[in-house]
Structures are given as structure tokens and as C-alpha cells.
Short mmCIF file of C-alpha atoms and ligand atoms in Angstrom, two decimals:
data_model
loop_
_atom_site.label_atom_id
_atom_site.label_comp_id
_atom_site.label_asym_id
_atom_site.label_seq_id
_atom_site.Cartn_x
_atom_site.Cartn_y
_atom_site.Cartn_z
CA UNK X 5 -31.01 18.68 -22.56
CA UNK X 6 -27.14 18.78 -23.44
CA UNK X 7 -26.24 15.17 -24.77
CA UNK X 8 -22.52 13.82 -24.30
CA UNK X 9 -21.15 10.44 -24.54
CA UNK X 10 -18.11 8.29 -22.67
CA UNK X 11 -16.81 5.05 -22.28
CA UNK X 12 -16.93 5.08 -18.60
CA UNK X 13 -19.10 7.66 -16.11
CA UNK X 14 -17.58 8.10 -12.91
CA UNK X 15 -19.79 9.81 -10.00
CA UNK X 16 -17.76 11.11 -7.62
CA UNK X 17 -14.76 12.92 -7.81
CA UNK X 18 -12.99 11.61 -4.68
CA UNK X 19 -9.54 9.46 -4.57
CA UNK X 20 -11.10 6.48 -6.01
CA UNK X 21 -12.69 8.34 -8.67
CA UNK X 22 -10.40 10.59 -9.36
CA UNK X 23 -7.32 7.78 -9.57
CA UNK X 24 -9.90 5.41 -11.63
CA UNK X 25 -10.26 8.60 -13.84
CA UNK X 26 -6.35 8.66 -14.00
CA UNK X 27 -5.86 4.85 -14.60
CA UNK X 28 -7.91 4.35 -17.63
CA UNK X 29 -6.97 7.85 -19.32
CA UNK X 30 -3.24 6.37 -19.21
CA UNK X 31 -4.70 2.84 -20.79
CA UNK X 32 -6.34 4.97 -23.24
CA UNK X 33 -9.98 4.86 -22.16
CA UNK X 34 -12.45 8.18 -22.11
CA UNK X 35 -13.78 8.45 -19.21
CA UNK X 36 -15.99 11.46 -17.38
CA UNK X 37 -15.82 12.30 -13.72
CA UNK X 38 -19.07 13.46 -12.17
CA UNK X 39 -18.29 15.52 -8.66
CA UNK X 40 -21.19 17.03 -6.43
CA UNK X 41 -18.96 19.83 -4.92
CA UNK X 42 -16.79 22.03 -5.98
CA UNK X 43 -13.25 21.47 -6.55
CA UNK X 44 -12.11 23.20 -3.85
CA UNK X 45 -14.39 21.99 -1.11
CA UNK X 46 -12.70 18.60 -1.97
CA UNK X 47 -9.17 19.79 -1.55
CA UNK X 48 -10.22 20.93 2.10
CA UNK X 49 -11.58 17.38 3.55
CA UNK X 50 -8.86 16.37 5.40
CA UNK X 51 -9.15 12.75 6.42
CA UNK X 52 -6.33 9.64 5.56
CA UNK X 53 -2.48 9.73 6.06
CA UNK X 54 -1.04 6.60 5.50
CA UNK X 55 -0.77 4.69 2.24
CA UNK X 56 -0.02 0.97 2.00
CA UNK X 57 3.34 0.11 0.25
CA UNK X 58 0.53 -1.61 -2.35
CA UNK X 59 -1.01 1.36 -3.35
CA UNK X 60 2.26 3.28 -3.16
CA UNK X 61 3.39 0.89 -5.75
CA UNK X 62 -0.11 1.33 -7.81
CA UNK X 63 0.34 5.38 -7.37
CA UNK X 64 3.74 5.10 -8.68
CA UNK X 65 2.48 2.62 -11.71
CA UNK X 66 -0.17 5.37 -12.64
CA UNK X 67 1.75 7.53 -14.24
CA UNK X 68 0.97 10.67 -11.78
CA UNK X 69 3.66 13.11 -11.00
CA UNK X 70 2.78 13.00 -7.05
CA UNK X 71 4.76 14.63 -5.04
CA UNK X 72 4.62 11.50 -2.55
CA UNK X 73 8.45 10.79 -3.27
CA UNK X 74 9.40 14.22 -2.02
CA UNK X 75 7.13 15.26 0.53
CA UNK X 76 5.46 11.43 1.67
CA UNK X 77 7.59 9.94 4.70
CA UNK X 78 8.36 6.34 4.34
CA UNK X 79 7.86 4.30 7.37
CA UNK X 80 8.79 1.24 9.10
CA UNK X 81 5.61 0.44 11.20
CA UNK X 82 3.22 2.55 14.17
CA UNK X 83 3.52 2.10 17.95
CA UNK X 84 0.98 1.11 20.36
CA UNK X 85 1.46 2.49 23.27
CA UNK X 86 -0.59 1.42 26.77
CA UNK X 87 -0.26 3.05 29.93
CA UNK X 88 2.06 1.01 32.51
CA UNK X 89 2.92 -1.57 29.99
CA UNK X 90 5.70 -1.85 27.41
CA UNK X 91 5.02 -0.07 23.82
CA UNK X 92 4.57 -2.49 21.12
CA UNK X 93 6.25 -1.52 17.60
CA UNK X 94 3.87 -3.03 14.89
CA UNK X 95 7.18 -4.06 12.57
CA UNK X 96 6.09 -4.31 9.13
CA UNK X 97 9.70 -3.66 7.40
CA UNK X 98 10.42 -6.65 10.09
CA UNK X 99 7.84 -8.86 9.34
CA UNK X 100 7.17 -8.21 5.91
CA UNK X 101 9.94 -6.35 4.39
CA UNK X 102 7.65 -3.61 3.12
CA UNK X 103 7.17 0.16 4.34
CA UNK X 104 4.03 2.16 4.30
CA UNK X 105 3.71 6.02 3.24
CA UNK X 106 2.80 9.02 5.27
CA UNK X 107 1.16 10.88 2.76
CA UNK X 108 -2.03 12.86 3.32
CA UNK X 109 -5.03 12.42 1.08
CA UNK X 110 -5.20 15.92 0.87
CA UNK X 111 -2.19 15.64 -1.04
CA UNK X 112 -2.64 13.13 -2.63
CA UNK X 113 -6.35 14.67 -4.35
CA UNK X 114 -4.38 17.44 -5.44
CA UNK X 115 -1.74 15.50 -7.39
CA UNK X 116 -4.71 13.61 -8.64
CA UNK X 117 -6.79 17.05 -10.28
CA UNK X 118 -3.39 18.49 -11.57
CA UNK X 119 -2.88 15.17 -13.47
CA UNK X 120 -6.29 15.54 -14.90
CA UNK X 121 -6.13 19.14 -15.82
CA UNK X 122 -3.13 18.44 -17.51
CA UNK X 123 -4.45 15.91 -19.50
CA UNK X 124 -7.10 18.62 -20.45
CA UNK X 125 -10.20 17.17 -19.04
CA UNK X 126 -11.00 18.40 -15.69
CA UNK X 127 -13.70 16.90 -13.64
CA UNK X 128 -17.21 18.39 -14.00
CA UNK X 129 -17.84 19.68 -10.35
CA UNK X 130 -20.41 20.95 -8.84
CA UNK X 131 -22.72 18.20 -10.98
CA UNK X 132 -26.28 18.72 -9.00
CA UNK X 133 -28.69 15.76 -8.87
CA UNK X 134 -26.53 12.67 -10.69
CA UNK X 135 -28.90 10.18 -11.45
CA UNK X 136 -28.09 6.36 -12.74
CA UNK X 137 -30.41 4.98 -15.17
CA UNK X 138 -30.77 2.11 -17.58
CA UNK X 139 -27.39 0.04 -15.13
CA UNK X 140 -29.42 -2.70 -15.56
CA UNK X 141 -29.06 -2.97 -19.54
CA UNK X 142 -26.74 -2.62 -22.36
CA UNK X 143 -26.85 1.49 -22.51
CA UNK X 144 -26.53 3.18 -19.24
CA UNK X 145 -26.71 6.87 -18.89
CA UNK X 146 -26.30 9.89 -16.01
CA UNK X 147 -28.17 12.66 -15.65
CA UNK X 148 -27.30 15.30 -14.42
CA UNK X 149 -27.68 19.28 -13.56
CA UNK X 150 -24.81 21.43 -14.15
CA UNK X 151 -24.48 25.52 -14.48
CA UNK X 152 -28.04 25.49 -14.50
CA UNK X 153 -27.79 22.86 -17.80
CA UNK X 154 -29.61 19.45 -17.68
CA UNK X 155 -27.01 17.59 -19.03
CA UNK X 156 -27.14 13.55 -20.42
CA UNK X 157 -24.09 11.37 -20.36
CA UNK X 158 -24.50 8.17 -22.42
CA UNK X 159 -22.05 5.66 -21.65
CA UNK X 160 -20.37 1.68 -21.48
CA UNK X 161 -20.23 1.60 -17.25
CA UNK X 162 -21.17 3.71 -14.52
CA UNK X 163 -18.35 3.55 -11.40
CA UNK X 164 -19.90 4.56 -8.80
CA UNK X 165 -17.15 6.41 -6.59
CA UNK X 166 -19.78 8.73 -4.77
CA UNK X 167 -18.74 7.51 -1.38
CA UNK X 168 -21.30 6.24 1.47
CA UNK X 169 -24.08 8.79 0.85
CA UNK X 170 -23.76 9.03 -2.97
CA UNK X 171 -26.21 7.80 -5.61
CA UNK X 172 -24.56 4.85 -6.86
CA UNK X 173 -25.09 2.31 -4.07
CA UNK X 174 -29.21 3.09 -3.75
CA UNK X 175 -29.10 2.05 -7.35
CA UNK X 176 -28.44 -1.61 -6.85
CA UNK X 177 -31.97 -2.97 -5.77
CA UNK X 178 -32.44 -3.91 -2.43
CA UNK X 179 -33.25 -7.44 -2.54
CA UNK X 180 -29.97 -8.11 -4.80
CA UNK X 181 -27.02 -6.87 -2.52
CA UNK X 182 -26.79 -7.91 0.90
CA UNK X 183 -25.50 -5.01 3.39
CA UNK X 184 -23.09 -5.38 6.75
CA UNK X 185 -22.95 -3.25 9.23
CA UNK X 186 -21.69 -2.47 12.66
CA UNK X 187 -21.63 1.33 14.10
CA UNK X 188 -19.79 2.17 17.33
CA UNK X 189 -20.84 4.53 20.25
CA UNK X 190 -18.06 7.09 19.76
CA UNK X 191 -15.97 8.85 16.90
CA UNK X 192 -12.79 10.24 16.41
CA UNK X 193 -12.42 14.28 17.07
CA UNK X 194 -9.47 14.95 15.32
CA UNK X 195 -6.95 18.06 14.92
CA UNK X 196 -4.75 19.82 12.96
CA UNK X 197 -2.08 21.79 14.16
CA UNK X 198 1.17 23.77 12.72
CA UNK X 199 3.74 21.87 15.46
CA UNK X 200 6.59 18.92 14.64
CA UNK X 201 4.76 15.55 14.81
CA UNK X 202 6.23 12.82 16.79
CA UNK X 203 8.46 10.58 14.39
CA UNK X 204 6.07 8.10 14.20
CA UNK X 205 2.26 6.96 14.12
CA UNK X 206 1.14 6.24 17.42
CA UNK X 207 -1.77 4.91 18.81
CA UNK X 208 -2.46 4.84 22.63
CA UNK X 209 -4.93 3.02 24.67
CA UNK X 210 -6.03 4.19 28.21
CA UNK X 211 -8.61 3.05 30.56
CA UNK X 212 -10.56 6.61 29.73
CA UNK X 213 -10.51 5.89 25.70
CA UNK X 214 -7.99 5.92 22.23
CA UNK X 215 -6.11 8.60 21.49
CA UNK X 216 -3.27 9.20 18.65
CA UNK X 217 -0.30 10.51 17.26
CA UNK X 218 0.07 10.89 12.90
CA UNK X 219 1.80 13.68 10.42
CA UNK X 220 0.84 14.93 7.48
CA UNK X 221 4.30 17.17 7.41
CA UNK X 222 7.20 17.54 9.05
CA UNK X 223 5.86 20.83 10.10
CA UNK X 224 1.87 19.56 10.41
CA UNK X 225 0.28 16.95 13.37
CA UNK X 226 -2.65 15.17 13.08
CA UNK X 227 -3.91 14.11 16.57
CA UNK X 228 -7.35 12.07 17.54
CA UNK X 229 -8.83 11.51 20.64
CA UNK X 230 -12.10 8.86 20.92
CA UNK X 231 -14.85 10.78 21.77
CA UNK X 232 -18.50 9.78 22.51
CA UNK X 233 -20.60 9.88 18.85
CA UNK X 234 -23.08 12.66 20.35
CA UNK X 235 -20.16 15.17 20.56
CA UNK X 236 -19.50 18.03 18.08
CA UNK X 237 -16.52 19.71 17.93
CA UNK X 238 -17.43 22.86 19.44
CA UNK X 239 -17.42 20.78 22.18
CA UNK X 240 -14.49 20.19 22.49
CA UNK X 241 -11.69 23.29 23.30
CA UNK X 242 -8.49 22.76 22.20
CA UNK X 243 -7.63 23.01 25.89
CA UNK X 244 -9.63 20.10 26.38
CA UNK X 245 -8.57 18.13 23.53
CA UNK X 246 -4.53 18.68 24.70
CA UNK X 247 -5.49 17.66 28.40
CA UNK X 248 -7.65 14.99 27.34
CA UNK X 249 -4.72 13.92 24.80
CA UNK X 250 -2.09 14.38 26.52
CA UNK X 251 -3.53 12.19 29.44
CA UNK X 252 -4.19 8.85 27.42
CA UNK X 253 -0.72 9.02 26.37
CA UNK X 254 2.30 7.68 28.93
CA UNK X 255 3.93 10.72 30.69
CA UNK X 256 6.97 10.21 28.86
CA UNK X 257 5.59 9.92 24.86
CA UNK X 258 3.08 12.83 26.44
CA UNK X 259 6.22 15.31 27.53
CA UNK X 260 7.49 14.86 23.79
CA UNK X 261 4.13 16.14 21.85
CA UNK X 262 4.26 19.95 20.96
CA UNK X 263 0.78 21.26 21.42
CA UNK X 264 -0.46 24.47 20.00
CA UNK X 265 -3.62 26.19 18.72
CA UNK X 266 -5.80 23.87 16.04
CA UNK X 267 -6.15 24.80 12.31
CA UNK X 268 -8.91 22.22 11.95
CA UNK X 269 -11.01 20.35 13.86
CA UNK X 270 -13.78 17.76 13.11
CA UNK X 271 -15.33 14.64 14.19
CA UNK X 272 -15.76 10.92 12.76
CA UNK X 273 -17.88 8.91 13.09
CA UNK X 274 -16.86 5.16 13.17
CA UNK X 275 -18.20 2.65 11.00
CA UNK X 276 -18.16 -0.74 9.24
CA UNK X 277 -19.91 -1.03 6.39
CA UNK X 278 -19.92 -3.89 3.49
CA UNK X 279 -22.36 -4.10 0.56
CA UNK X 280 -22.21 -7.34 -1.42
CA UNK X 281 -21.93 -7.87 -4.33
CA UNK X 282 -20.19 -4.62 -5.42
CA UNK X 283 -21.95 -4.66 -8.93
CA UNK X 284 -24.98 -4.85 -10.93
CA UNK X 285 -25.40 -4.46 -14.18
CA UNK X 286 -23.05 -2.04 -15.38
CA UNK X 287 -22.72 -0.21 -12.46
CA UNK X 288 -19.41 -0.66 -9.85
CA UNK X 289 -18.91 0.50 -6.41
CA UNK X 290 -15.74 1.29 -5.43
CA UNK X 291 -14.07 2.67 -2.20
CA UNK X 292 -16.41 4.62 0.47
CA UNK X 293 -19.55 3.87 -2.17
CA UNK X 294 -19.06 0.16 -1.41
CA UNK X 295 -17.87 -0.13 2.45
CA UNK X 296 -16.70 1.81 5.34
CA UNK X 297 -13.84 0.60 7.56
CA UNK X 298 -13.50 2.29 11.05
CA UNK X 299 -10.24 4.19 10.67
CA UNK X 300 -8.70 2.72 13.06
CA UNK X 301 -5.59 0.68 10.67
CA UNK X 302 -5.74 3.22 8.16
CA UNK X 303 -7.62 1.35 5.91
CA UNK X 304 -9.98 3.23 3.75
CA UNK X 305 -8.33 5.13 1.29
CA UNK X 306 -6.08 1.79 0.57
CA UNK X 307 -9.21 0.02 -0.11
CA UNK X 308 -10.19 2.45 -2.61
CA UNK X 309 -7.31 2.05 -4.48
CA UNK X 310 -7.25 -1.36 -4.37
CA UNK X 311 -10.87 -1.49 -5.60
CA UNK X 312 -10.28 0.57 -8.81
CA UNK X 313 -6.98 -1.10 -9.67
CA UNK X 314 -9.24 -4.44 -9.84
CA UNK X 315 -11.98 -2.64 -11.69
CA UNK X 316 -9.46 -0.57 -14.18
CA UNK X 317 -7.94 -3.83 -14.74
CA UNK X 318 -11.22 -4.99 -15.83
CA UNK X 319 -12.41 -2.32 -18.08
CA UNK X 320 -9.25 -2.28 -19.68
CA UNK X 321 -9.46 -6.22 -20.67
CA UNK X 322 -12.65 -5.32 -21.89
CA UNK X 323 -11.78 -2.79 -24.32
CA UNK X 324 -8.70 -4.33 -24.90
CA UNK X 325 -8.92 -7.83 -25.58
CA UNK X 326 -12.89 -8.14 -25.69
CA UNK X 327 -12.87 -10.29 -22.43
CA UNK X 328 -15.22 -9.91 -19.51
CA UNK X 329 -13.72 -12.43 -16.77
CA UNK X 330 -11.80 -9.59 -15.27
CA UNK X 331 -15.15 -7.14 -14.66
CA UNK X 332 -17.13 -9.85 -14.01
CA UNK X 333 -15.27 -11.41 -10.77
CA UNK X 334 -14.38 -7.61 -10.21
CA UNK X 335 -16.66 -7.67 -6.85
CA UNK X 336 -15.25 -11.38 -5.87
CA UNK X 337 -11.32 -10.06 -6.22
CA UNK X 338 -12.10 -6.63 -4.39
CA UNK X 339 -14.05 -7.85 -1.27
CA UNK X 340 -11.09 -10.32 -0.76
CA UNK X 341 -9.05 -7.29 0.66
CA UNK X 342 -12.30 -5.59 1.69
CA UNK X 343 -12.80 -8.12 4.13
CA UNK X 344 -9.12 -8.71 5.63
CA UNK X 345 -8.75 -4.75 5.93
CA UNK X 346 -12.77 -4.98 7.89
CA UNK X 347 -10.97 -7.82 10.26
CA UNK X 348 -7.70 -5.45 11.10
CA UNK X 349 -9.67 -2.43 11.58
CA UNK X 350 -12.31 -4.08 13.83
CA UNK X 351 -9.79 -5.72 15.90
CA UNK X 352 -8.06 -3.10 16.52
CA UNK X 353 -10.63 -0.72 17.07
CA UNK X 354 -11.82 -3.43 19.79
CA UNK X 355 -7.96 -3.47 20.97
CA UNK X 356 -7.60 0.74 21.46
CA UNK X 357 -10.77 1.96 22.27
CA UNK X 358 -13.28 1.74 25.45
CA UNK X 359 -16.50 0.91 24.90
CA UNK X 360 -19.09 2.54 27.03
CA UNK X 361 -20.72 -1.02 28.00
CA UNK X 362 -17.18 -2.73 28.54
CA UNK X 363 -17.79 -5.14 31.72
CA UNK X 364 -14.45 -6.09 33.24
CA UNK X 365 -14.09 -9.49 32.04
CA UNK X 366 -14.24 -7.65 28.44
CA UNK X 367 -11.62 -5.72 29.58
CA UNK X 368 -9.22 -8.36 30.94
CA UNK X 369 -9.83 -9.80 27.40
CA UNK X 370 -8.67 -7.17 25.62
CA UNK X 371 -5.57 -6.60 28.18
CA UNK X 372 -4.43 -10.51 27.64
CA UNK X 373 -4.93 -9.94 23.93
CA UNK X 374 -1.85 -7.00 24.46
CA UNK X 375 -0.04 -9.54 26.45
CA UNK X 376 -0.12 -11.79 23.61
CA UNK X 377 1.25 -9.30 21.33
CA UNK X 378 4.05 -8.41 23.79
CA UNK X 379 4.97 -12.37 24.44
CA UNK X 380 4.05 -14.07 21.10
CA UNK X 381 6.16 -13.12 17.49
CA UNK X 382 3.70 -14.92 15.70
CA UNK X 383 0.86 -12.65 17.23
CA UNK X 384 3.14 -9.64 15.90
CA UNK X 385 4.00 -10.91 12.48
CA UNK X 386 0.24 -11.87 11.61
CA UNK X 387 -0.69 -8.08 13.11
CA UNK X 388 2.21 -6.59 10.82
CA UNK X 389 1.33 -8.44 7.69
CA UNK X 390 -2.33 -7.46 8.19
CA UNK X 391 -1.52 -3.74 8.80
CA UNK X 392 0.87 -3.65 5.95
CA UNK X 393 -2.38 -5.34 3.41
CA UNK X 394 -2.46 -7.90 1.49
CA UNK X 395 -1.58 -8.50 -1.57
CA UNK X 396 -3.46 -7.89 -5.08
CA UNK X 397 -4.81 -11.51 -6.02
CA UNK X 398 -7.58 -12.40 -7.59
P1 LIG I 22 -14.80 10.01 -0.82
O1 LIG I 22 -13.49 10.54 -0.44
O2 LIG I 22 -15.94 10.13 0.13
O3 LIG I 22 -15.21 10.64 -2.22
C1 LIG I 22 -16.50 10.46 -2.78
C2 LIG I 22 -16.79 11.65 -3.64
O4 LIG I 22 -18.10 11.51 -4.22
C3 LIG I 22 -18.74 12.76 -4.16
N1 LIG I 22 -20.21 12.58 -4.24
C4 LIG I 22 -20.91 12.83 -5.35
N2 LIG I 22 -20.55 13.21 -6.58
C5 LIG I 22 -21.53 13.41 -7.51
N3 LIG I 22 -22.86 13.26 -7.21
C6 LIG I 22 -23.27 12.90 -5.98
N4 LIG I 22 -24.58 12.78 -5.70
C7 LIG I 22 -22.28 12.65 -4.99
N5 LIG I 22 -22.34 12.27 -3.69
C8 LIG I 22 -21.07 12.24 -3.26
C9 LIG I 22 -18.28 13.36 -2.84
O5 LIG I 22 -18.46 14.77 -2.81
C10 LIG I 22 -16.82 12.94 -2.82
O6 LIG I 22 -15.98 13.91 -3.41
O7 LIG I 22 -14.71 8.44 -1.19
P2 LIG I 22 -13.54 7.62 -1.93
O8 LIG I 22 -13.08 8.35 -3.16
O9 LIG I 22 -14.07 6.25 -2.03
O10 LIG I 22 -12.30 7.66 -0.93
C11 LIG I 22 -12.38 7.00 0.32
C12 LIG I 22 -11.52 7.71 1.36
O11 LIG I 22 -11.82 9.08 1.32
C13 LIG I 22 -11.73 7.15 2.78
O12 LIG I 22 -11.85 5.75 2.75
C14 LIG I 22 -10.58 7.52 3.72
O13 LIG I 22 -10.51 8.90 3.91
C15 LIG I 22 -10.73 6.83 5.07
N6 LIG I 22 -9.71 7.21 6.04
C16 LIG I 22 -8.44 6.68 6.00
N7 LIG I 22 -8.10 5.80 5.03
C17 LIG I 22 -6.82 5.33 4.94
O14 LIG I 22 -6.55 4.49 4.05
N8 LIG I 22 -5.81 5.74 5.80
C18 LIG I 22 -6.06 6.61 6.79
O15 LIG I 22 -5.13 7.00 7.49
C19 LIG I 22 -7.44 7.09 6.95
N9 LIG I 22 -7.73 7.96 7.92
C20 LIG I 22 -10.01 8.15 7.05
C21 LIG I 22 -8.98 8.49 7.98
C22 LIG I 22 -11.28 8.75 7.14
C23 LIG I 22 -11.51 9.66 8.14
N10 LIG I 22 -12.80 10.24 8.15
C24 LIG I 22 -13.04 11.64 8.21
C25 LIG I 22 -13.96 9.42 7.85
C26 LIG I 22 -9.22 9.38 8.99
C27 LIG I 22 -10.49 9.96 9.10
C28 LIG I 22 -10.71 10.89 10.25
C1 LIG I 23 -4.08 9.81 9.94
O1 LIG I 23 -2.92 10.21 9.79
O2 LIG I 23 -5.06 10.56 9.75
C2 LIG I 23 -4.30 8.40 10.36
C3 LIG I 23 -3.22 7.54 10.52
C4 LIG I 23 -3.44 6.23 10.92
C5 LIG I 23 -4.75 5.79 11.15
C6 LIG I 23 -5.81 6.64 10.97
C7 LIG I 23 -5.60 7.97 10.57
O3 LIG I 23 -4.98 4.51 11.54
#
């Protein structure tokens, strides 16, 4: 068995483990990233599009040459649109004098390798069987398989930024975290296509389900329509898709979306998902590995920033300054934002989408809950200040 040692293990070479990775090498800290696929089977997920003007300003404080000035489009809020009923502009710039980023996490994981092969320590992909031992003492180590190597990484911390089906969570013994969870009966089928987007993010509700409007380009759409959970893609011909799309939208928001054939196409599952605490040990969780929002207010990939900005800030006052207050309310400080992005995203998701049991007094509920957006400014500033995030306290 190869032996190597680090200051910090990360598993998972996703955003949050990749930025994490980025953040400490700029404060000076060695650090190894652990990543069951390969490289490029990461660059092809294709999942978040919108950053918070928080992480925006964390991205830009990392010291990563992204390309999110040139190519990201800054933006001013998202639309919901209902059928028969005025369009409400969520007004963040309004209400909270901030802008959010289109900028797709595809993107965004590229800028994120090229900053770490230029700093000459790529991630180790393709890592087979990553196993967490000794988190619960003062030497941790990984093990782990690699180009048919058993390899041993001896290290400070584990971060575990595996995501929701990695190692790192399991770790944690049962009886010492506490796990919330809510699943939905549908998912998002989502597609790419090569076609203008409309200028902004917009969601529409209809009395048949969700559907939506997002960029990645000005050249690239992203569209979603809710579909029931048992679906698969194949189900679902882009024919169908741009009738059934095109339908939940009003005529005239419909008559402006280019259609055209899909590059991708793939379904999501929703979810909500907390695990607390977020630590044991020397182990962290951070982003997917810790919770899931539905994606419904574009949550999930802020939250893993936000996480591992808390948690760098934590290892680096421990190496630092010898202090452990940081990484020890590191959990407390991240589930602050955990939870107010889990109470957006589930209240919209329950504002947008149909739910196959809906009665119709649920359904008169959620209609008066759009008529208080429409009628009340306070309704619409305490929706744009939770859509634009909250702050970093704690
Ligand atoms: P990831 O991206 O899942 O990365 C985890 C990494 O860990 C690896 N891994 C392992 N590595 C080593 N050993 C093992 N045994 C391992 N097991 C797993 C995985 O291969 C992977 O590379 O988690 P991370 O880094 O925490 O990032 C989280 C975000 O990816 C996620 O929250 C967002 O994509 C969610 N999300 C959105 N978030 C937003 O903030 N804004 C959005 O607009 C938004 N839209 C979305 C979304 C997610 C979607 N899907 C597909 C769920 C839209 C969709 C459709
Ligand atoms: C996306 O562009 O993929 C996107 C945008 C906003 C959301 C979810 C997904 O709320």
C-alpha cells in the first residue's frame, strides 16, 4: 500500500470540493482532492445556473481566474409567470440592491480544475472505493484504490464533499446526527438546446404542473418541465417536452421561446434533505454530502459554497492562529443558511408545482398566496431578500 500524507482530504471532486480545494491552497494549506469519476464525466453533469451575488463575491475573493465576468450574465431578479394573472418580477436589485449571476456550474467546474492544474496538483480521479477511517480520533486517514494501487492518505480533516450518495455522510454514526427529509412525487426533466434563451429566468405555474425558462449562454437554453418521478427521459420526446412546455407558459411569453432539437436531456428528482450536525470528529460535510434542496430557488450549489467558505474559514484559523472556535461552530454557522435556503425552496416548490393529491382548498391556498405577492410589497421584499440569500454570519 502507497502511503501519502495532507493536511486536509477532500472526497469528492465536485464544486464544493473542488472550490474548498481552491480556498485553502490560496491560504496556504495542502490539501488532496479524492474524485470517484473521471474528470471528464464531471465536466458533463449539467445541473445549476444561477449564483447568489454571495458566492459571486466569495468566487471573486478566491483567487480563480473564472471566466464568470465575461461569459456569466448579471441579473436583476426571475419572473413568475401564472396563466390569466399578472407576472410577478421577484426584484432583488429592488429590494436588496444586489444581483445574482447566470453562470452554469458546468462552467464554473471547469474554471475550478484549470485553477488546480495550474497550481500543479490536479485532483486524483477516478479514486475507487474511498473509505474514512479513524474521523473519530486525532489521525484520520482515506483509503483508497487508484490505477489499480491501494493507496493511504494520512491526514488533519476529512471534508466530506462526496455529495448525497458519497461515503462521507454514512460515516457519522447513526444515532449521533439527526436526518430531515421530505421527497416529492415528481422531478424536473430538463433540456438543453442550441436556441437564444429568453432574457430572463422564468418560472411558470399552470394548473397541469411547473415549467421554466433559464440560460446558460446567450446562444444555450435550459428549459424544465415538472414531470411525475416514475418518468425517464426517453419518455419524454422533445415534441412532447415543447408542447408540454410551451402550454404551461402564457401564449404570449410561449410565442417568444425558440424551440429546437435537445442536446441533453435528463431528469431530477426533487428533494429536501438535512443531516444535523454536519460534523463529527474530524470529518465535515459540506454541500450535496450534507443536504439536498429541491431546485426550485436555485439553491444548491450556493449552499455549497457557503458551506466551505465557513469550513475554509475554520481550517484556516486552525492552522493559522491555533484556534478551534471557527471549526467547531462550523455546522451551527452553515445550517443557518442551510435552513433559510430549505424554507425558500420548499415554498416555492409548494407555490409552482401541482401536486398529484392537491384538493381544491389546497389549491385556492396556494392561488391567494400569489395574490399576496401581487398586492403586498412586503410579501415581495421578504421573497426577494430570501431568493437573493442571506448573508454570511455566524
Ligand atoms: P456534487 O456536485 O454532487 O459533487 C460531489 C462529487 O463527489 C463525487 N463522489 C465521490 N468521490 C469520491 N469517492 C466517492 N465514493 C464519491 N461519491 C461521490 C461525485 O462524483 C461528485 O463529483 O456535490 P457538491 O460539490 O456538493 O455540489 C452541489 C451542487 O452540485 C448541487 O447542489 C447543485 O447542482 C444543485 N442545483 C442548483 N443549485 C444552485 O445553486 N442553482 C441552481 O440553479 C441549481 N439548479 C441543481 C439545479 C441541481 C439539479 N440536479 C440535477 C439535481 C438544477 C438541477 C436540475
Ligand atoms: C438553471 O438554470 O438550471 C436553474 C435556474 C433557476 C433554478 C433552477 C435551475 O431555480
Amino acid at each position: 500500500m502507497r502511503r501519502e500524507r495532507t493536511q486536509v482530504a477532500i472526497v469528492g471532486g465536485g464544486p464544493a470540493g473542488l472550490l474548498l480545494g481552491q480556498l485553502l491552497t490560496q491560504a496556504g494549506i495542502d490539501n488532496v482532492i479524492l474524485e470517484r469519476q473521471s474528470k471528464s464525466a464531471v465536466l458533463r453533469r449539467i445541473r445549476a445556473g444561477v449564483l447568489e451575488s454571495h458566492s459571486v463575491d466569495i468566487l471573486r475573493a478566491s483567487g480563480l481566474r473564472t471566466r464568470m465576468d465575461d461569459l456569466g450574465m448579471p441579473k436583476n431578479g426571475a419572473w413568475i409567470v401564472w396563466q390569466n394573472r399578472p407576472a410577478h418580477f421577484i426584484d432583488i436589485a429592488r429590494w436588496t440592491g444586489r444581483q445574482m449571476m447566470a453562470y452554469g456550474q458546468t462552467m464554473l467546474t471547469e474554471d475550478l480544475y484549470a485553477a488546480r492544474a495550474a497550481a500543479g496538483s490536479d485532483v486524483l480521479d477516478e479514486a475507487e472505493d474511498v473509505a474514512l477511517h479513524g474521523i473519530d480520533g486525532p489521525a484520520p486517514h482515506l483509503t483508497y484504490r487508484r490505477q489499480g494501487q491501494d493507496n493511504r492518505l494520512d491526514c488533519d480533516f476529512v471534508a466530506g464533499c462526496d455529495g448525497f450518495h458519497g461515503p462521507s455522510r454514512p460515516a457519522i454514526p447513526s444515532k449521533l446526527c439527526r436526518v430531515h427529509e421530505r421527497s416529492y412525487p415528481f422531478g424536473w426533466l430538463g433540456i438543453m438546446v442550441e436556441r437564444p434563451p429568453l432574457p430572463d429566468i422564468t418560472y411558470a405555474r399552470h394548473a397541469e404542473g411547473f415549467a421554466m425558462a433559464s440560460r446558460r449562454t446567450p446562444m444555450l437554453s435550459r428549459y424544465y418541465v415538472q414531470a411525475p418521478i416514475s418518468d425517464s427521459p426517453e419518455d419524454w420526446s422533445d415534441d412532447r417536452f415543447w408542447d408540454t412546455l410551451l402550454r404551461r407558459f402564457p401564449p404570449e411569453i410561449a410565442a417568444r421561446i425558440e424551440t429546437g432539437p435537445s442536446i441533453e436531456k435528463s431528469m431530477a428528482p426533487l428533494r429536501s434533505f438535512v443531516t444535523e450536525p454536519m460534523q463529527y470528529g474530524r470529518l465535515y460535510l459540506a454541500g450535496d454530502a450534507g443536504h439536498i434542496v429541491p431546485p426550485t430557488g436555485a439553491k444548491g450549489l450556493n449552499l455549497a459554497i457557503s458551506d466551505v467558505y465557513f469550513l475554509s474559514r475554520g481550517l484556516i484559523a486552525h492552522y493559522a492562529e491555533g484556534t478551534d472556535r471557527l471549526l467547531n461552530g462550523y455546522s451551527a454557522a452553515a445550517l443557518r443558511r442551510i435552513w433559510a435556503a430549505q424554507s425558500l425552496s420548499s415554498r416555492l416548490t409548494r407555490l409552482l408545482h401541482v401536486y398529484p393529491d392537491d384538493d381544491a382548498f389546497t389549491s385556492r391556498l396556494v392561488e391567494a398566496e400569489y395574490e399576496t405577492l401581487l398586492r403586498s410589497e412586503t410579501a415581495q421584499a421578504a421573497l426577494a431578500h430570501d431568493y437573493a440569500g442571506l448573508p454570511y454570519l455566524g
